[in-house]
Short mmCIF file of C-alpha atoms and ligand atoms in Angstrom, two decimals:
data_model
loop_
_atom_site.label_atom_id
_atom_site.label_comp_id
_atom_site.label_asym_id
_atom_site.label_seq_id
_atom_site.Cartn_x
_atom_site.Cartn_y
_atom_site.Cartn_z
CA UNK A 1 16.17 183.81 245.57
CA UNK A 2 19.98 185.28 244.63
CA UNK A 3 20.39 188.10 246.86
CA UNK A 4 20.12 191.75 246.64
CA UNK A 5 20.10 193.09 242.86
CA UNK A 6 21.59 196.44 242.28
CA UNK A 7 20.75 198.50 238.95
CA UNK A 8 23.26 200.63 237.85
CA UNK A 9 26.88 201.38 238.93
CA UNK A 10 26.84 204.66 240.13
CA UNK A 11 28.39 205.95 243.25
CA UNK A 12 24.95 204.62 245.20
CA UNK A 13 24.73 201.30 243.28
CA UNK A 14 28.46 200.26 244.12
CA UNK A 15 28.99 201.89 247.39
CA UNK A 16 25.57 199.37 248.42
CA UNK A 17 27.44 196.86 246.58
CA UNK A 18 30.74 197.11 248.35
CA UNK A 19 28.89 197.30 251.60
CA UNK A 20 26.53 194.29 251.19
CA UNK A 21 29.41 192.39 249.60
CA UNK A 22 31.84 193.28 252.94
CA UNK A 23 28.81 191.69 255.03
CA UNK A 24 28.72 188.87 253.35
CA UNK A 25 24.99 189.45 251.61
CA UNK A 26 24.89 188.14 248.18
CA UNK A 27 24.71 190.98 245.73
CA UNK A 28 24.54 191.59 241.56
CA UNK A 29 25.54 194.66 240.02
CA UNK A 30 23.71 195.56 236.80
CA UNK A 31 25.68 197.71 235.00
CA UNK A 32 25.39 199.78 232.32
CA UNK A 33 28.71 199.72 231.07
CA UNK A 34 32.18 197.94 231.57
CA UNK A 35 34.80 199.82 233.21
CA UNK A 36 36.41 200.87 230.28
CA UNK A 37 33.79 202.38 228.93
CA UNK A 38 33.33 204.25 231.34
CA UNK A 39 36.81 205.53 231.61
CA UNK A 40 36.29 206.34 227.93
CA UNK A 41 32.97 208.24 228.17
CA UNK A 42 32.25 211.85 228.34
CA UNK A 43 32.81 213.84 231.77
CA UNK A 44 29.92 211.88 233.89
CA UNK A 45 29.69 215.51 236.31
CA UNK A 46 32.36 217.40 238.62
CA UNK A 47 31.45 215.79 241.95
CA UNK A 48 33.25 216.64 245.14
CA UNK A 49 33.61 214.22 247.80
CA UNK A 50 33.35 215.56 251.46
CA UNK A 51 34.75 214.29 254.48
CA UNK A 52 31.53 212.32 255.34
CA UNK A 53 31.81 210.23 252.13
CA UNK A 54 35.17 209.95 252.74
CA UNK A 55 35.18 208.27 255.99
CA UNK A 56 32.44 205.84 254.24
CA UNK A 57 35.14 205.25 251.25
CA UNK A 58 37.42 204.23 254.20
CA UNK A 59 34.93 201.63 255.43
CA UNK A 60 34.80 200.10 252.75
CA UNK A 61 38.56 200.31 252.11
CA UNK A 62 38.03 201.96 248.77
CA UNK A 63 39.76 205.20 249.70
CA UNK A 64 42.40 204.73 246.91
CA UNK A 65 43.42 208.30 246.09
CA UNK A 66 44.22 209.45 249.42
CA UNK A 67 47.76 209.30 248.84
CA UNK A 68 47.92 210.51 245.14
CA UNK A 69 45.80 213.80 245.11
CA UNK A 70 46.03 216.71 246.98
CA UNK A 71 42.56 217.21 249.51
CA UNK A 72 40.89 220.14 249.58
CA UNK A 73 41.13 221.75 252.61
CA UNK A 74 38.82 224.53 252.83
CA UNK A 75 36.45 226.79 250.47
CA UNK A 76 37.61 230.18 249.23
CA UNK A 77 34.18 232.00 248.81
CA UNK A 78 34.10 234.92 246.82
CA UNK A 79 30.44 236.78 246.22
CA UNK A 80 30.47 239.59 243.86
CA UNK A 81 28.29 242.20 245.97
CA UNK A 82 29.52 246.11 245.26
CA UNK A 83 32.06 245.68 247.96
CA UNK A 84 33.34 241.91 246.96
CA UNK A 85 33.71 239.40 249.62
CA UNK A 86 36.41 236.88 249.67
CA UNK A 87 37.26 235.14 252.38
CA UNK A 88 38.06 231.29 253.51
CA UNK A 89 36.31 228.87 255.64
CA UNK A 90 38.09 225.93 256.53
CA UNK A 91 36.98 222.50 256.40
CA UNK A 92 37.33 220.54 259.74
CA UNK A 93 38.57 217.45 257.52
CA UNK A 94 39.56 217.51 254.02
CA UNK A 95 37.42 216.72 251.05
CA UNK A 96 38.63 215.36 247.46
CA UNK A 97 37.74 216.01 244.18
CA UNK A 98 38.49 212.78 242.06
CA UNK A 99 36.55 212.13 238.39
CA UNK A 100 34.14 209.64 238.53
CA UNK A 101 35.73 208.26 235.52
CA UNK A 102 38.53 207.50 237.44
CA UNK A 103 36.39 206.46 240.76
CA UNK A 104 33.64 204.36 239.25
CA UNK A 105 35.42 201.67 237.23
CA UNK A 106 38.14 201.20 240.06
CA UNK A 107 35.05 200.31 242.43
CA UNK A 108 33.71 198.58 240.17
CA UNK A 109 36.78 196.29 239.37
CA UNK A 110 37.28 196.18 243.41
CA UNK A 111 33.84 194.90 243.25
CA UNK A 112 34.45 192.12 241.09
CA UNK A 113 37.80 191.39 242.44
CA UNK A 114 36.32 190.85 245.71
CA UNK A 115 33.96 188.04 243.93
CA UNK A 116 31.40 190.25 243.38
CA UNK A 117 29.14 189.47 240.47
CA UNK A 118 28.67 192.29 237.61
CA UNK A 119 26.10 192.21 234.85
CA UNK A 120 26.66 194.01 231.98
CA UNK A 121 23.97 196.04 229.84
CA UNK A 122 21.34 198.30 230.31
CA UNK A 123 18.38 197.20 232.30
CA UNK A 124 14.91 198.20 230.59
CA UNK A 125 11.42 198.79 233.01
CA UNK A 126 10.03 195.82 231.49
CA UNK A 127 13.01 193.60 232.75
CA UNK A 128 12.18 194.50 236.42
CA UNK A 129 9.28 191.99 236.90
CA UNK A 130 11.79 189.27 235.49
CA UNK A 131 14.89 190.37 237.54
CA UNK A 132 12.41 190.95 240.88
CA UNK A 133 11.62 187.50 240.86
CA UNK A 134 15.48 186.64 240.86
CA UNK A 135 16.60 188.62 243.81
CA UNK A 136 15.12 188.85 247.04
CA UNK A 137 15.23 192.85 246.61
CA UNK A 138 15.76 195.10 243.44
CA UNK A 139 17.43 198.15 244.20
CA UNK A 140 17.42 200.90 241.49
CA UNK A 141 20.10 203.19 241.52
CA UNK A 142 20.32 204.32 237.79
CA UNK A 143 20.92 207.83 238.23
CA UNK A 144 18.40 210.53 236.36
CA UNK A 145 17.94 207.93 233.44
CA UNK A 146 13.99 206.84 232.12
CA UNK A 147 14.01 204.27 235.19
CA UNK A 148 13.28 207.44 237.48
CA UNK A 149 9.69 207.14 235.33
CA UNK A 150 8.46 203.88 237.38
CA UNK A 151 9.04 206.57 241.00
CA UNK A 152 6.31 208.76 241.45
CA UNK A 153 7.15 212.14 241.75
CA UNK A 154 6.13 213.80 245.23
CA UNK A 155 4.81 217.57 244.40
CA UNK A 156 5.27 218.85 247.71
CA UNK A 157 8.86 217.94 247.74
CA UNK A 158 9.77 218.98 244.27
CA UNK A 159 8.77 222.74 244.15
CA UNK A 160 10.48 223.20 241.15
CA UNK A 161 9.38 222.33 237.71
CA UNK A 162 11.90 223.76 235.47
CA UNK A 163 15.67 223.78 236.11
CA UNK A 164 16.67 226.75 238.00
CA UNK A 165 20.54 226.81 236.66
CA UNK A 166 21.88 225.83 233.16
CA UNK A 167 25.44 223.76 233.79
CA UNK A 168 28.37 224.22 231.99
CA UNK A 169 31.00 222.02 233.70
CA UNK A 170 34.51 221.04 232.08
CA UNK A 171 38.10 220.40 232.85
CA UNK A 172 40.97 222.50 232.12
CA UNK A 173 44.49 223.11 232.12
CA UNK A 174 46.28 225.93 232.99
CA UNK A 175 44.43 226.73 236.48
CA UNK A 176 46.52 226.71 239.29
CA UNK A 177 45.84 225.29 242.59
CA UNK A 178 44.76 227.79 245.40
CA UNK A 179 46.93 228.35 248.66
CA UNK A 180 45.79 226.37 250.87
CA UNK A 181 44.41 223.95 248.39
CA UNK A 182 40.53 224.03 248.39
CA UNK A 183 37.41 224.61 246.33
CA UNK A 184 36.56 228.41 244.99
CA UNK A 185 33.10 228.96 245.26
CA UNK A 186 31.77 232.16 243.69
CA UNK A 187 28.49 234.11 243.72
CA UNK A 188 28.17 236.80 241.03
CA UNK A 189 24.42 238.11 242.44
CA UNK A 190 21.49 237.32 240.11
CA UNK A 191 23.52 235.87 237.13
CA UNK A 192 25.11 232.45 238.91
CA UNK A 193 27.81 230.52 240.78
CA UNK A 194 31.29 228.87 239.76
CA UNK A 195 33.02 226.33 241.39
CA UNK A 196 36.85 225.73 241.03
CA UNK A 197 37.70 222.29 242.21
CA UNK A 198 41.23 220.93 241.95
CA UNK A 199 40.56 217.87 240.15
CA UNK A 200 42.03 214.37 240.10
CA UNK A 201 41.76 212.98 236.16
CA UNK A 202 42.89 209.68 234.79
CA UNK A 203 46.30 211.95 233.13
CA UNK A 204 46.27 213.40 236.82
CA UNK A 205 45.42 216.94 238.28
CA UNK A 206 43.19 219.44 236.19
CA UNK A 207 41.16 222.19 237.46
CA UNK A 208 37.35 222.71 236.69
CA UNK A 209 35.15 225.56 236.13
CA UNK A 210 31.83 224.54 236.54
CA UNK A 211 29.46 227.16 235.99
CA UNK A 212 25.93 227.46 237.05
CA UNK A 213 23.78 230.36 235.01
CA UNK A 214 20.47 231.69 236.59
CA UNK A 215 18.33 231.09 233.47
CA UNK A 216 17.72 234.87 232.04
CA UNK A 217 20.89 235.94 233.75
CA UNK A 218 24.43 237.14 232.19
CA UNK A 219 25.88 233.63 232.34
CA UNK A 220 23.13 232.12 230.41
CA UNK A 221 24.71 232.04 226.88
CA UNK A 222 27.53 229.57 228.24
CA UNK A 223 25.37 227.34 227.67
CA UNK A 224 24.87 228.46 223.74
CA UNK A 225 28.50 228.06 223.04
CA UNK A 226 29.56 224.65 222.24
CA UNK A 227 33.34 223.65 222.37
CA UNK A 228 32.80 221.37 219.20
CA UNK A 229 31.81 223.83 216.94
CA UNK A 230 34.91 226.48 217.68
CA UNK A 231 37.17 225.28 220.75
CA UNK A 232 38.94 229.14 220.84
CA UNK A 233 35.64 230.63 220.99
CA UNK A 234 34.45 228.33 223.50
CA UNK A 235 37.63 228.94 225.73
CA UNK A 236 37.60 232.50 225.11
CA UNK A 237 33.80 232.74 226.15
CA UNK A 238 35.00 230.78 229.60
CA UNK A 239 37.39 233.55 230.28
CA UNK A 240 35.57 236.35 229.28
CA UNK A 241 32.77 235.12 231.72
CA UNK A 242 35.78 234.81 234.54
CA UNK A 243 36.42 238.63 233.87
CA UNK A 244 32.74 239.85 233.75
CA UNK A 245 31.75 237.73 236.89
CA UNK A 246 34.54 236.00 239.00
CA UNK A 247 37.36 238.00 238.66
CA UNK A 248 39.47 236.61 241.57
CA UNK A 249 39.53 233.23 239.41
CA UNK A 250 41.75 234.97 236.81
CA UNK A 251 44.58 235.20 239.12
CA UNK A 252 44.93 231.58 238.85
CA UNK A 253 44.67 230.99 235.37
CA UNK A 254 47.83 231.05 233.36
CA UNK A 255 46.10 232.53 230.13
CA UNK A 256 49.34 230.87 227.88
CA UNK A 257 48.35 227.66 228.80
CA UNK A 258 44.75 227.59 229.56
CA UNK A 259 42.72 225.14 227.32
CA UNK A 260 40.34 222.43 228.03
CA UNK A 261 41.90 219.40 228.87
CA UNK A 262 40.36 216.84 226.28
CA UNK A 263 37.04 217.57 224.08
CA UNK A 264 35.35 214.77 225.92
CA UNK A 265 35.57 217.07 229.39
CA UNK A 266 32.87 218.95 228.61
CA UNK A 267 29.45 218.70 229.89
CA UNK A 268 26.10 220.60 229.23
CA UNK A 269 23.02 220.56 230.28
CA UNK A 270 20.67 221.22 233.66
CA UNK A 271 18.61 219.41 236.42
CA UNK A 272 15.07 219.84 237.59
CA UNK A 273 14.97 219.21 241.06
CA UNK A 274 13.15 216.25 241.90
CA UNK A 275 11.96 214.32 244.96
CA UNK A 276 10.12 210.41 244.26
CA UNK A 277 8.90 208.10 245.85
CA UNK A 278 11.71 205.35 246.87
CA UNK A 279 9.63 202.58 246.19
CA UNK A 280 7.31 201.33 243.95
CA UNK A 281 4.88 198.06 243.35
CA UNK A 282 5.64 196.05 240.20
CA UNK A 283 2.92 194.18 238.17
CA UNK A 284 3.93 191.15 239.94
CA UNK A 285 3.42 192.59 243.45
CA UNK A 286 6.48 192.72 244.16
CA UNK A 287 8.40 195.95 245.23
CA UNK A 288 11.83 197.76 243.86
CA UNK A 289 13.48 200.53 245.91
CA UNK A 290 15.31 203.34 244.72
CA UNK A 291 18.68 205.27 246.21
CA UNK A 292 20.78 208.22 244.65
CA UNK A 293 19.35 210.53 242.02
CA UNK A 294 16.54 208.25 240.84
CA UNK A 295 15.27 208.72 244.79
CA UNK A 296 16.04 212.79 244.96
CA UNK A 297 18.03 214.70 242.45
CA UNK A 298 18.81 218.19 243.42
CA UNK A 299 20.70 220.69 241.32
CA UNK A 300 24.51 220.68 241.74
CA UNK A 301 24.64 224.01 243.36
CA UNK A 302 25.83 222.59 246.75
CA UNK A 303 27.78 219.60 245.89
CA UNK A 304 25.74 216.91 247.61
CA UNK A 305 24.42 214.65 245.13
CA UNK A 306 26.93 212.16 245.46
CA UNK A 307 27.23 212.56 249.06
CA UNK A 308 23.72 211.97 249.51
CA UNK A 309 23.82 208.93 247.24
CA UNK A 310 26.50 207.16 249.31
CA UNK A 311 24.55 207.99 252.27
CA UNK A 312 21.54 206.54 250.53
CA UNK A 313 23.81 203.39 249.70
CA UNK A 314 24.69 203.08 253.59
CA UNK A 315 21.26 203.69 254.71
CA UNK A 316 19.84 200.84 252.52
CA UNK A 317 22.69 198.41 253.07
CA UNK A 318 22.03 199.16 257.11
CA UNK A 319 18.07 198.36 256.59
CA UNK A 320 18.81 195.14 254.46
CA UNK A 321 20.87 194.11 257.33
CA UNK A 322 18.85 195.07 260.14
CA UNK A 323 15.40 193.80 259.14
CA UNK A 324 15.62 191.78 255.65
CA UNK A 325 12.84 189.88 256.98
CA UNK A 326 11.10 190.40 253.94
CA UNK A 327 10.90 193.04 251.10
CA UNK A 328 7.24 194.42 251.35
CA UNK A 329 5.73 197.58 251.88
CA UNK A 330 6.60 198.34 255.18
CA UNK A 331 10.35 197.45 254.48
CA UNK A 332 10.21 199.93 251.60
CA UNK A 333 8.77 202.72 253.85
CA UNK A 334 10.50 202.48 257.08
CA UNK A 335 13.90 202.85 254.94
CA UNK A 336 12.61 205.82 252.72
CA UNK A 337 12.08 207.96 255.63
CA UNK A 338 15.71 206.98 257.00
CA UNK A 339 16.92 207.90 253.79
CA UNK A 340 14.62 211.04 253.89
CA UNK A 341 15.71 212.13 257.46
CA UNK A 342 19.31 213.07 255.66
CA UNK A 343 18.06 213.93 252.44
CA UNK A 344 15.25 216.54 253.12
CA UNK A 345 17.56 218.73 254.58
CA UNK A 346 20.31 218.70 251.38
CA UNK A 347 16.95 218.72 249.54
CA UNK A 348 15.76 221.92 250.99
CA UNK A 349 19.02 223.55 252.01
CA UNK A 350 19.93 223.53 248.22
CA UNK A 351 16.17 224.62 247.30
CA UNK A 352 16.45 227.49 249.28
CA UNK A 353 19.85 228.45 248.34
CA UNK A 354 19.01 228.54 244.40
CA UNK A 355 16.43 231.21 244.97
CA UNK A 356 17.37 234.43 243.35
CA UNK A 357 17.47 236.70 244.86
CA UNK A 358 19.28 234.83 247.73
CA UNK A 359 16.88 234.99 250.97
CA UNK A 360 18.34 237.96 253.04
CA UNK A 361 19.25 235.60 256.26
CA UNK A 362 21.46 233.79 254.02
CA UNK A 363 22.97 237.44 252.62
CA UNK A 364 23.67 238.14 256.07
CA UNK A 365 25.42 234.70 257.12
CA UNK A 366 27.54 235.32 254.25
CA UNK A 367 28.42 238.90 255.45
CA UNK A 368 28.83 237.57 259.29
CA UNK A 369 31.25 234.46 257.72
CA UNK A 370 33.14 236.80 255.71
CA UNK A 371 34.20 238.83 258.80
CA UNK A 372 34.29 235.82 261.57
CA UNK A 373 36.31 233.11 260.67
CA UNK A 374 34.67 230.39 262.98
CA UNK A 375 31.51 230.90 261.24
CA UNK A 376 33.12 230.69 257.91
CA UNK A 377 34.78 227.54 259.05
CA UNK A 378 31.64 226.26 260.23
CA UNK A 379 29.95 226.93 256.79
CA UNK A 380 32.60 224.81 255.29
CA UNK A 381 32.70 222.26 257.28
CA UNK A 382 29.03 221.74 257.21
CA UNK A 383 28.89 220.79 253.92
CA UNK A 384 29.93 217.23 255.06
CA UNK A 385 26.99 217.57 257.66
CA UNK A 386 24.08 219.38 255.44
CA UNK A 387 21.98 219.58 258.46
CA UNK A 388 24.33 221.62 260.35
CA UNK A 389 24.08 224.73 257.87
CA UNK A 390 20.34 223.70 257.03
CA UNK A 391 19.55 224.29 260.84
CA UNK A 392 20.63 227.85 260.81
CA UNK A 393 19.44 229.24 257.53
CA UNK A 394 16.19 227.60 257.52
CA UNK A 395 14.06 230.44 258.79
CA UNK A 396 15.44 234.34 259.58
CA UNK A 397 14.53 233.69 263.28
CA UNK A 398 16.95 230.77 263.06
CA UNK A 399 19.69 232.79 261.53
CA UNK A 400 19.30 235.35 264.11
CA UNK A 401 19.33 233.20 267.26
CA UNK A 402 22.48 231.47 265.97
CA UNK A 403 23.99 235.19 265.38
CA UNK A 404 22.58 236.11 268.72
CA UNK A 405 24.03 233.09 270.62
CA UNK A 406 27.77 234.04 269.22
CA UNK A 407 26.94 237.86 269.99
CA UNK A 408 26.78 238.84 266.72
CA UNK A 409 24.10 241.48 265.29
CA UNK A 410 22.58 240.06 261.95
CA UNK A 411 23.86 243.11 259.65
CA UNK A 412 21.41 245.50 258.33
CA UNK A 413 21.65 245.60 254.47
CA UNK A 414 21.30 248.82 252.22
CA UNK A 415 17.90 248.82 250.24
CA UNK A 416 20.32 249.53 247.36
CA UNK A 417 22.83 246.45 248.19
CA UNK A 418 21.17 243.57 245.69
CA UNK A 419 19.93 240.89 248.22
CA UNK A 420 21.32 238.21 246.41
CA UNK A 421 24.22 235.92 245.88
CA UNK A 422 22.57 233.61 243.65
C1 FAD B 1 28.04 219.08 236.83
C2 FAD B 1 27.82 218.34 238.04
C3 FAD B 1 28.27 218.36 239.49
C4 FAD B 1 28.12 217.63 240.35
N1 FAD B 1 28.86 217.97 241.54
C5 FAD B 1 28.79 217.32 242.88
C6 FAD B 1 29.48 217.56 243.90
O1 FAD B 1 30.46 218.52 244.21
N2 FAD B 1 29.47 216.84 245.10
C7 FAD B 1 27.94 215.97 244.85
O2 FAD B 1 28.20 214.83 246.27
N3 FAD B 1 27.15 215.46 243.70
C8 FAD B 1 27.82 216.41 242.91
N4 FAD B 1 26.92 216.28 241.46
C9 FAD B 1 25.88 215.02 241.71
C10 FAD B 1 26.54 213.81 241.42
O3 FAD B 1 27.03 213.65 240.26
C11 FAD B 1 25.47 212.79 241.52
O4 FAD B 1 24.15 213.32 242.41
C12 FAD B 1 25.88 211.45 241.63
O5 FAD B 1 26.60 211.16 240.67
C13 FAD B 1 24.40 210.44 242.04
O6 FAD B 1 24.90 208.89 241.61
P1 FAD B 1 24.09 207.82 241.75
O7 FAD B 1 24.58 206.49 241.86
O8 FAD B 1 22.74 208.04 241.95
O9 FAD B 1 23.55 208.33 239.72
P2 FAD B 1 24.39 208.14 238.68
O10 FAD B 1 26.19 208.64 239.16
O11 FAD B 1 24.00 209.04 237.71
O12 FAD B 1 24.99 206.67 238.36
C14 FAD B 1 24.07 205.65 237.73
C15 FAD B 1 24.42 204.77 237.04
O13 FAD B 1 23.11 203.86 236.68
C16 FAD B 1 23.82 203.25 235.11
N5 FAD B 1 22.42 203.47 234.31
C17 FAD B 1 21.44 204.40 233.96
N6 FAD B 1 20.52 203.45 233.35
C18 FAD B 1 20.71 202.15 233.58
C19 FAD B 1 19.94 201.32 233.18
N7 FAD B 1 18.60 201.72 232.16
N8 FAD B 1 20.65 200.06 233.59
C20 FAD B 1 21.94 199.67 234.00
N9 FAD B 1 22.58 200.83 234.40
C21 FAD B 1 21.79 202.14 234.16
C22 FAD B 1 24.81 204.35 234.93
O14 FAD B 1 25.51 203.96 233.45
C23 FAD B 1 25.44 204.98 235.96
O15 FAD B 1 26.41 204.23 236.28
C24 FAD B 1 27.34 216.87 240.56
C25 FAD B 1 26.30 216.48 239.30
C26 FAD B 1 26.74 217.40 238.10
C27 FAD B 1 25.77 216.80 236.71
#
């Protein structure tokens, strides 16, 4: 048997491959695309890596961009209430925002240059039986594509059957970074959110405008505008959306220089948040496991998917090192439980914050955070430790107890005040 086979060359698959390689476990990566094909592809996502993932990148010795790009030290939060909130929360440890078309090809090349075996081409579901007989274990990390179908959806953990946001994200020239450098995370109650990320691409620094539109809200039309049909109209529509919903962002835009960085730097679509069983039994009786988006895919509202995928890779890697006797149902169940222990907090927090209107206790937390800097700092820092945020938001009682501990009375919201930041 030929060690571990990993299907997919995203963050989940490559962090697992590098982890196993570092620990001398034989591993083969089945990657759909060669490094240069990924470099030349359409924008894959606009993901940020928080400090938890950066620590894992250091552990794998793949923190190649620490000295070439501005780390993000904080969130600049904007909430478009009648009296808008505009405040800062500092991260304890900085994050970094790098195009995955920069990261993934480099990781794959690094894996190969360290002696790793990569096989290129798309794996079909019908190939899995054969691959499972070649390897001790097949781990599927192929993201949101068709291989997800073999892992059953778990309805009780997947409350939505439709997308809750419509995504329009892109890379733009002519947007100045904030000082201190950080991510602008804005909410326009009832309409949607925006992430403005200081992004590093193959051409150097740019910025993202990543809109999350509530279906039926005032940002929904962004999804219908196509850059390829009329670039100028597309760019003008994005600027108008900033003016109408996130006016603070306009302070960072130089309208004379504002434009989409390259035509391939736009991504539009939507995601149905879904939790799947992390293992499946093949026709030949062998088990395959799922990590990353195949196992749990969330809407990118709270910027957690890559970070959770990297976490899952390490959980899977450690499970292989610690057990690894045989990859039976017991191994699968136990490893799934370890992955779920982390990603359940991410999923529940993410699904909670996507509600429209936003639950009252979350609005109260934002109001307090806008006035009490340590609360804003903790909220920002806990993007790298999601349980910390979910622990205080999961129920109104938890939020009240958290505020009580700090000697703060939960703010009373006026009935006319829109109780929604989403
Ligand atoms: C707009 C947007 C913004 C986001 N922002 C954030 C953020 O700020 N922070 C964050 O942490 N996450 C964010 N995410 C989520 C994050 O991008 C994903 O959760 C993460 O990329 C999942 O990693 P993965 O390795 O599981 O899957 P993927 O990144 O999808 O990788 C899957 C890989 O498998 C390959 N593959 C697919 N099918 C096959 C096949 N049949 N055979 C072989 N290979 C195959 C694909 O080519 C790909 O390389 C965002 C996502 C989007 C869309």
